[in-house]
mmCIF file of C-alpha atoms in Angstrom:
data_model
loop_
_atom_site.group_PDB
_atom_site.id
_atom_site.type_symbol
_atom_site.label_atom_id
_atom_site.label_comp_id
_atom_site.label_asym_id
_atom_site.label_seq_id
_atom_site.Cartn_x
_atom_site.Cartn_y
_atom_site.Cartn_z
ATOM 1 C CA UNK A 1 -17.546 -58.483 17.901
ATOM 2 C CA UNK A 2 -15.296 -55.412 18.755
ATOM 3 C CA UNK A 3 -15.712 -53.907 22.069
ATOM 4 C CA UNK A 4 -18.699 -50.832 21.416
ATOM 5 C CA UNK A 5 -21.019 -53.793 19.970
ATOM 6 C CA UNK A 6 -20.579 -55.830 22.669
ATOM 7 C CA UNK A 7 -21.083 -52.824 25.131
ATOM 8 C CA UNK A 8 -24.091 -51.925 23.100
ATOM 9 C CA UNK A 9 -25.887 -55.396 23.149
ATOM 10 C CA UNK A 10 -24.861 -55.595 26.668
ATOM 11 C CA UNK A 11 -26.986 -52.243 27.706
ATOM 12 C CA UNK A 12 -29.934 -53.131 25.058
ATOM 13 C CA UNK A 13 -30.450 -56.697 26.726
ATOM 14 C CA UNK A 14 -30.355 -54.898 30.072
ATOM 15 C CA UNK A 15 -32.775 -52.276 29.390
ATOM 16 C CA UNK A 16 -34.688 -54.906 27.937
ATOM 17 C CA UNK A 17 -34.991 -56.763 31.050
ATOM 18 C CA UNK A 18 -35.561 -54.353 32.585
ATOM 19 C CA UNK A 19 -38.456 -53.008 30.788
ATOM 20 C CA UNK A 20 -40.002 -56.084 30.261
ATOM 21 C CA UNK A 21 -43.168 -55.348 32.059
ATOM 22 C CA UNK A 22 -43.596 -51.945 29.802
ATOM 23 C CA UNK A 23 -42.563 -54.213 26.700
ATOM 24 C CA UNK A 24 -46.122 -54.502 24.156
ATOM 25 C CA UNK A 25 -45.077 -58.145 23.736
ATOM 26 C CA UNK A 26 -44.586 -59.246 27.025
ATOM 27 C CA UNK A 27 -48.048 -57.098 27.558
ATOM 28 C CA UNK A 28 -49.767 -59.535 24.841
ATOM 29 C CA UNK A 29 -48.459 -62.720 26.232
ATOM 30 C CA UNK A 30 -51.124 -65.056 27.638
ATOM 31 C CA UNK A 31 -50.986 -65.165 30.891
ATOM 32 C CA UNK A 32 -49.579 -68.686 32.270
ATOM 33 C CA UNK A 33 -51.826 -70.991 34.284
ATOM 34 C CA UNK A 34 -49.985 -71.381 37.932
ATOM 35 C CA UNK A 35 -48.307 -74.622 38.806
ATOM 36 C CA UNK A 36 -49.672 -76.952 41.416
ATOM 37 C CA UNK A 37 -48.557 -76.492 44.710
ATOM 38 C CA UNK A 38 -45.735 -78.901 46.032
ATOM 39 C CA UNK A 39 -45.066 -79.538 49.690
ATOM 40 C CA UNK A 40 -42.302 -78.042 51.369
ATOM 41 C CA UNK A 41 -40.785 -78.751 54.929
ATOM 42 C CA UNK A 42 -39.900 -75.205 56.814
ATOM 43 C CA UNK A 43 -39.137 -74.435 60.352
ATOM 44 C CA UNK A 44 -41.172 -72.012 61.829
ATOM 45 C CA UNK A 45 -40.253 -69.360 64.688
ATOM 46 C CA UNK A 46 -41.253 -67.006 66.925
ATOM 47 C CA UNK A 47 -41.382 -63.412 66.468
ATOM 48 C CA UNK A 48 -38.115 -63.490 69.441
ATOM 49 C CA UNK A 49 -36.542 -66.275 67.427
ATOM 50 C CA UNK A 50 -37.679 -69.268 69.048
ATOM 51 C CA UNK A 51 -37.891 -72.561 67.013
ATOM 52 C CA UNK A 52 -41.637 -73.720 67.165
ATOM 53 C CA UNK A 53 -40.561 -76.650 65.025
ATOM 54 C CA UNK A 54 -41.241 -78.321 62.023
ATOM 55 C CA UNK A 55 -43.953 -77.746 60.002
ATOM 56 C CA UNK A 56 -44.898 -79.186 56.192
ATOM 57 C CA UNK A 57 -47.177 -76.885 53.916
ATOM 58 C CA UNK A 58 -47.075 -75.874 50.618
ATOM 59 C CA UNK A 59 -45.211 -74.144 48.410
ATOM 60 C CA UNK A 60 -47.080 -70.690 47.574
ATOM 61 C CA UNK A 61 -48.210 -70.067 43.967
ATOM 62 C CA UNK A 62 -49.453 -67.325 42.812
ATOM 63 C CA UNK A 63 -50.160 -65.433 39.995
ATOM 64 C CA UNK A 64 -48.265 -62.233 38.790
ATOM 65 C CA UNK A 65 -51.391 -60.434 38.757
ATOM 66 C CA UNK A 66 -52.347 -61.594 42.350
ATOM 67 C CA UNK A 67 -48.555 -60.953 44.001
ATOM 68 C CA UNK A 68 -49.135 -57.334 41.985
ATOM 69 C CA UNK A 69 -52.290 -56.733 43.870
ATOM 70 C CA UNK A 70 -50.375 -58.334 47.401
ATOM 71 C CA UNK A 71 -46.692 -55.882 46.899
ATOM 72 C CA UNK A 72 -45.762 -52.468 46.391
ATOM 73 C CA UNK A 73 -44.220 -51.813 43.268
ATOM 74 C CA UNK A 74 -40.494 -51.830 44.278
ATOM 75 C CA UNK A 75 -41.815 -54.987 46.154
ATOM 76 C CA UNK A 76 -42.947 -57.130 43.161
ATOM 77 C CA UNK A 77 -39.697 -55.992 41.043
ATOM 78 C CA UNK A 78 -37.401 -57.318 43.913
ATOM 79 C CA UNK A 79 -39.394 -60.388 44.993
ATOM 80 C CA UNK A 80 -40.938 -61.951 41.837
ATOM 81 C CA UNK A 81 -38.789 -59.622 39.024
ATOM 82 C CA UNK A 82 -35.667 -60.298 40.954
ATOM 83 C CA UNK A 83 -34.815 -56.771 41.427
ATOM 84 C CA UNK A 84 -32.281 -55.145 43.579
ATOM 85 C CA UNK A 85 -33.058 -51.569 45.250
ATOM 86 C CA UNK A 86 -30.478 -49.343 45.515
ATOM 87 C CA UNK A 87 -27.849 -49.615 47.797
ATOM 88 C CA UNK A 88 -28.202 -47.572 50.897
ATOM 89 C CA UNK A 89 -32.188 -46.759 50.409
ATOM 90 C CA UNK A 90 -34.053 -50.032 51.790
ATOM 91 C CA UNK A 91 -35.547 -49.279 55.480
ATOM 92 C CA UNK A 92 -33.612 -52.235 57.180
ATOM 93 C CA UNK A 93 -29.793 -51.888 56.160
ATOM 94 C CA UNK A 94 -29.296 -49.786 59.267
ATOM 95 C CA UNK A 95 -31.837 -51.144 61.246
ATOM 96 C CA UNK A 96 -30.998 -52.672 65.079
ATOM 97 C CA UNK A 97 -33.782 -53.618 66.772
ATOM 98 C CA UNK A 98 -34.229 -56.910 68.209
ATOM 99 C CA UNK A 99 -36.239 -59.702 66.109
ATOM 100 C CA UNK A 100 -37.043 -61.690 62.721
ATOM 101 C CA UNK A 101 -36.690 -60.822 58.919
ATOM 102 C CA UNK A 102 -39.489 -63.115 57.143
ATOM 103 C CA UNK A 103 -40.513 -63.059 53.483
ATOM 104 C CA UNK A 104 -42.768 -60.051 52.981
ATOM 105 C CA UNK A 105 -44.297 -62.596 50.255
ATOM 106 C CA UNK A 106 -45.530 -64.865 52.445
ATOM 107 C CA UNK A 107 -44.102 -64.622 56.016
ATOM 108 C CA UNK A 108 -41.796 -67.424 55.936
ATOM 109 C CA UNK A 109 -38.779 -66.708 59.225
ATOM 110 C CA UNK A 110 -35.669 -65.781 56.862
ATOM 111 C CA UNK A 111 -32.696 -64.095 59.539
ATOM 112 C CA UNK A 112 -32.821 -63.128 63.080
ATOM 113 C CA UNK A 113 -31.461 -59.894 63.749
ATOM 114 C CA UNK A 114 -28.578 -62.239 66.257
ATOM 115 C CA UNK A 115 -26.969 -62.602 63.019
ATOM 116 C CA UNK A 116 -27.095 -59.001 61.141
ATOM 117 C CA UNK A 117 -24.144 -57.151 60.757
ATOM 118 C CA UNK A 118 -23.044 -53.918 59.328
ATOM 119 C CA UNK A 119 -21.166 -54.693 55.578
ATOM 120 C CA UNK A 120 -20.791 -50.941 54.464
ATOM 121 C CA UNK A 121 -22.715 -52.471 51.285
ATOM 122 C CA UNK A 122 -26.059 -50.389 51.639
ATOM 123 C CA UNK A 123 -28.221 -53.463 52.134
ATOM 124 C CA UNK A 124 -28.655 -55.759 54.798
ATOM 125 C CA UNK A 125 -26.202 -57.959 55.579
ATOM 126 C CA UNK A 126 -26.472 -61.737 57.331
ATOM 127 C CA UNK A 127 -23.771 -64.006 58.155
ATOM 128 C CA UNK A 128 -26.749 -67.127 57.914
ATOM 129 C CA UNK A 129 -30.563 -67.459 57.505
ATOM 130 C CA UNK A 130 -32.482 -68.332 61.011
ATOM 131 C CA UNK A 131 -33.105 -72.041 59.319
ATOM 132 C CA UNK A 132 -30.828 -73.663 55.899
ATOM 133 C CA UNK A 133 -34.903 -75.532 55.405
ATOM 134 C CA UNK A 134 -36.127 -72.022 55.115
ATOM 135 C CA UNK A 135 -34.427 -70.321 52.332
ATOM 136 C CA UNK A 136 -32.812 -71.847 48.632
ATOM 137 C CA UNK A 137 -30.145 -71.006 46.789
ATOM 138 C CA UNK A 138 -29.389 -70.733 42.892
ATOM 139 C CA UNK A 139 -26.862 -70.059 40.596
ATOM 140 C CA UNK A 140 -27.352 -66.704 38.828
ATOM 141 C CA UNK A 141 -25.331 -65.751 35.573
ATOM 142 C CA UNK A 142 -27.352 -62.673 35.006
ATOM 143 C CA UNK A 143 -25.316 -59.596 33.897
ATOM 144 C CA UNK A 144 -21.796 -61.496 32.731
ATOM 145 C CA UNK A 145 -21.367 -62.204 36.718
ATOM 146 C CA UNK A 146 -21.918 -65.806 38.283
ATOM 147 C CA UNK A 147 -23.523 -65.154 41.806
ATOM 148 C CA UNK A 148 -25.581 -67.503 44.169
ATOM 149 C CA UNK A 149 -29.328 -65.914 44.361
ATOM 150 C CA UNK A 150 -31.097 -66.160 47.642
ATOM 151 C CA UNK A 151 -34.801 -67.364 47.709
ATOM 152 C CA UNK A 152 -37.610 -67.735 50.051
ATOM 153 C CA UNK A 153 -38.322 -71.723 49.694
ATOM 154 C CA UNK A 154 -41.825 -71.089 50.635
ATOM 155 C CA UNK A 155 -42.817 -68.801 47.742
ATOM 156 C CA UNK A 156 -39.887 -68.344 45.829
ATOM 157 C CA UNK A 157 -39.218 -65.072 46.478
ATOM 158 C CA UNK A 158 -36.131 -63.695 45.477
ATOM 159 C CA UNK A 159 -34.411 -62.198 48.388
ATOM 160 C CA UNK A 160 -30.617 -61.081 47.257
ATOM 161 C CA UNK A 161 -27.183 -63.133 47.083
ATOM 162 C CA UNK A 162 -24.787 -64.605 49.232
ATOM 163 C CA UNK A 163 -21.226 -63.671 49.027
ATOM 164 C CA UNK A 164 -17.647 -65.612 50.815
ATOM 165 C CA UNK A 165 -17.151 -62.428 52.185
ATOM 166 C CA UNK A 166 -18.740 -62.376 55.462
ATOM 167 C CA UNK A 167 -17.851 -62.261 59.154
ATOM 168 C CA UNK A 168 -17.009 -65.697 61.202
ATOM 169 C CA UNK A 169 -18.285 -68.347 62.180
ATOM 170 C CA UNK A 170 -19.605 -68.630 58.387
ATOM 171 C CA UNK A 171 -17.494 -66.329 56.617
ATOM 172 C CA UNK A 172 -20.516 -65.561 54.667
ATOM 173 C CA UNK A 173 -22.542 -62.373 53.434
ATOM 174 C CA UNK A 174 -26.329 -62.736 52.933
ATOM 175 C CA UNK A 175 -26.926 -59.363 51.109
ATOM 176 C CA UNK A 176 -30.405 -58.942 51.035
ATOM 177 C CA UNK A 177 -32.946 -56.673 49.898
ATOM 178 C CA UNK A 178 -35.270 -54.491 52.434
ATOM 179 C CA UNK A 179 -38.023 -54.977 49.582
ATOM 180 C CA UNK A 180 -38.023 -58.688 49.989
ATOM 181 C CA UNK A 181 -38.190 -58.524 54.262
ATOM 182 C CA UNK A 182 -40.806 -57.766 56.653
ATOM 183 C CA UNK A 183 -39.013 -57.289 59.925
ATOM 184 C CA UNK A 184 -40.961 -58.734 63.147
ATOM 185 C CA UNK A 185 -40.390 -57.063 66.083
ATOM 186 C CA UNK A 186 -39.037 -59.710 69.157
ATOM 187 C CA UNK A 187 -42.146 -60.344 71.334
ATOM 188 C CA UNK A 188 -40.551 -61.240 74.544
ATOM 189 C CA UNK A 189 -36.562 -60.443 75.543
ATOM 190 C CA UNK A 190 -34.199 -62.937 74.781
#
C-alpha cells in the first residue's frame, strides 16, 4: 500500500469513528441489553481530601441512552465515546482552587488538587489519582499510537491517559479531560 492509500484509509477510519453516532448503521443497531453489575472496592473521600475509607458497591451500568440523558454532549463523547476536548478549552486545565476531581459520571474521588500541576499540555495534568482502587488503566492502540487510557473503575468512564513524563515523586502525567471531572470544592482547610 503506497503512502496516499494508507493516509487515505487512515483519515476514512477516523472520520468514521468519529461519526459513528451520525452513521445510519450504527443508528439501526439494536440497542444492547446492559451487563449486570459487578462489585467493585473504591476508597471514598472527602470533598478536602480526607480518606473516609473503604467502601464496596457496584460497578455503574448504564445505558447509552440513559448516560445521554445524564451528560452534556462534549460530556458523553469524552466519558463513554472516549473523546478528547481540545487542548487548552476544558474549564479545569488552569484551575487552582483547593479540592477533589471525581468522575462527573458518577462521582467517584479521581485527583486532589495536592497533586495538579501545570504541563503546558492544555489539559489537566496529575502526577497520581487520590486512590490506585479508584481509577483503571488500559492499553489503547487507537490512532497507530500505543497509550495507557485512564478510567473511572466505578463506571468506566474514560478519563484521558497517563504519560512517563511527569513531575517527581512519580514521574508521571495523568492528562485528563475537564469533560470527564467534576471538581469539588475543599469543605474545610487543610
Amino acid at each position: 500500500m503506497d503512502r496516499r492509500a494508507f493516509l487515505l484509509t487512515a483519515c476514512s477510519l477516523y472520520t468514521t469513528a468519529c461519526n459513528r453516532e451520525e452513521h445510519p448503521a450504527a443508528a439501526a443497531a439494536p440497542a444492547t441489553k446492559p451487563r449486570a453489575p459487578e462489585p467493585v472496592t473504591l476508597v471514598d473521600f472527602s470533598n478536602s481530601g480526607t480518606r473516609i475509607g473503604i467502601v464496596n458497591t457496584d460497578k455503574v451500568i448504564k445505558t447509552d441512552e440513559e448516560w445521554k440523558r445524564q451528560l452534556t454532549p462534549e460530556q458523553y463523547a469524552v466519558t463513554r465515546r472516549k473523546g478528547t476536548e481540545m487542548a487548552f478549552t476544558g474549564k479545569y486545565y488552569k484551575m487552582h482552587d483547593k479540592g477533589i476531581y471525581r468522575c462527573v459520571c458518577c462521582g467517584n474521588a479521581l485527583f486532589s488538587s495536592d497533586t495538579k500541576f501545570e504541563s503546558g499540555t492544555g489539559w489537566p495534568s496529575f502526577w497520581q489519582p487520590i486512590a490506585e482502587e479508584n481509577v483503571a488503566e488500559e492499553t489503547d492502540a487507537s490512532f497507530g499510537m500505543v497509550r495507557t487510557e485512564v478510567l473511572c473503575r466505578k463506571c468506566d468512564a474514560h478519563l484521558g491517559h497517563v504519560f512517563p513524563d511527569g513531575p517527581q515523586p512519580t514521574g508521571l502525567r495523568y492528562c485528563m479531560n475537564s469533560a470527564a471531572l467534576q471538581f469539588a470544592k475543599s469543605d474545610t482547610p487543610k
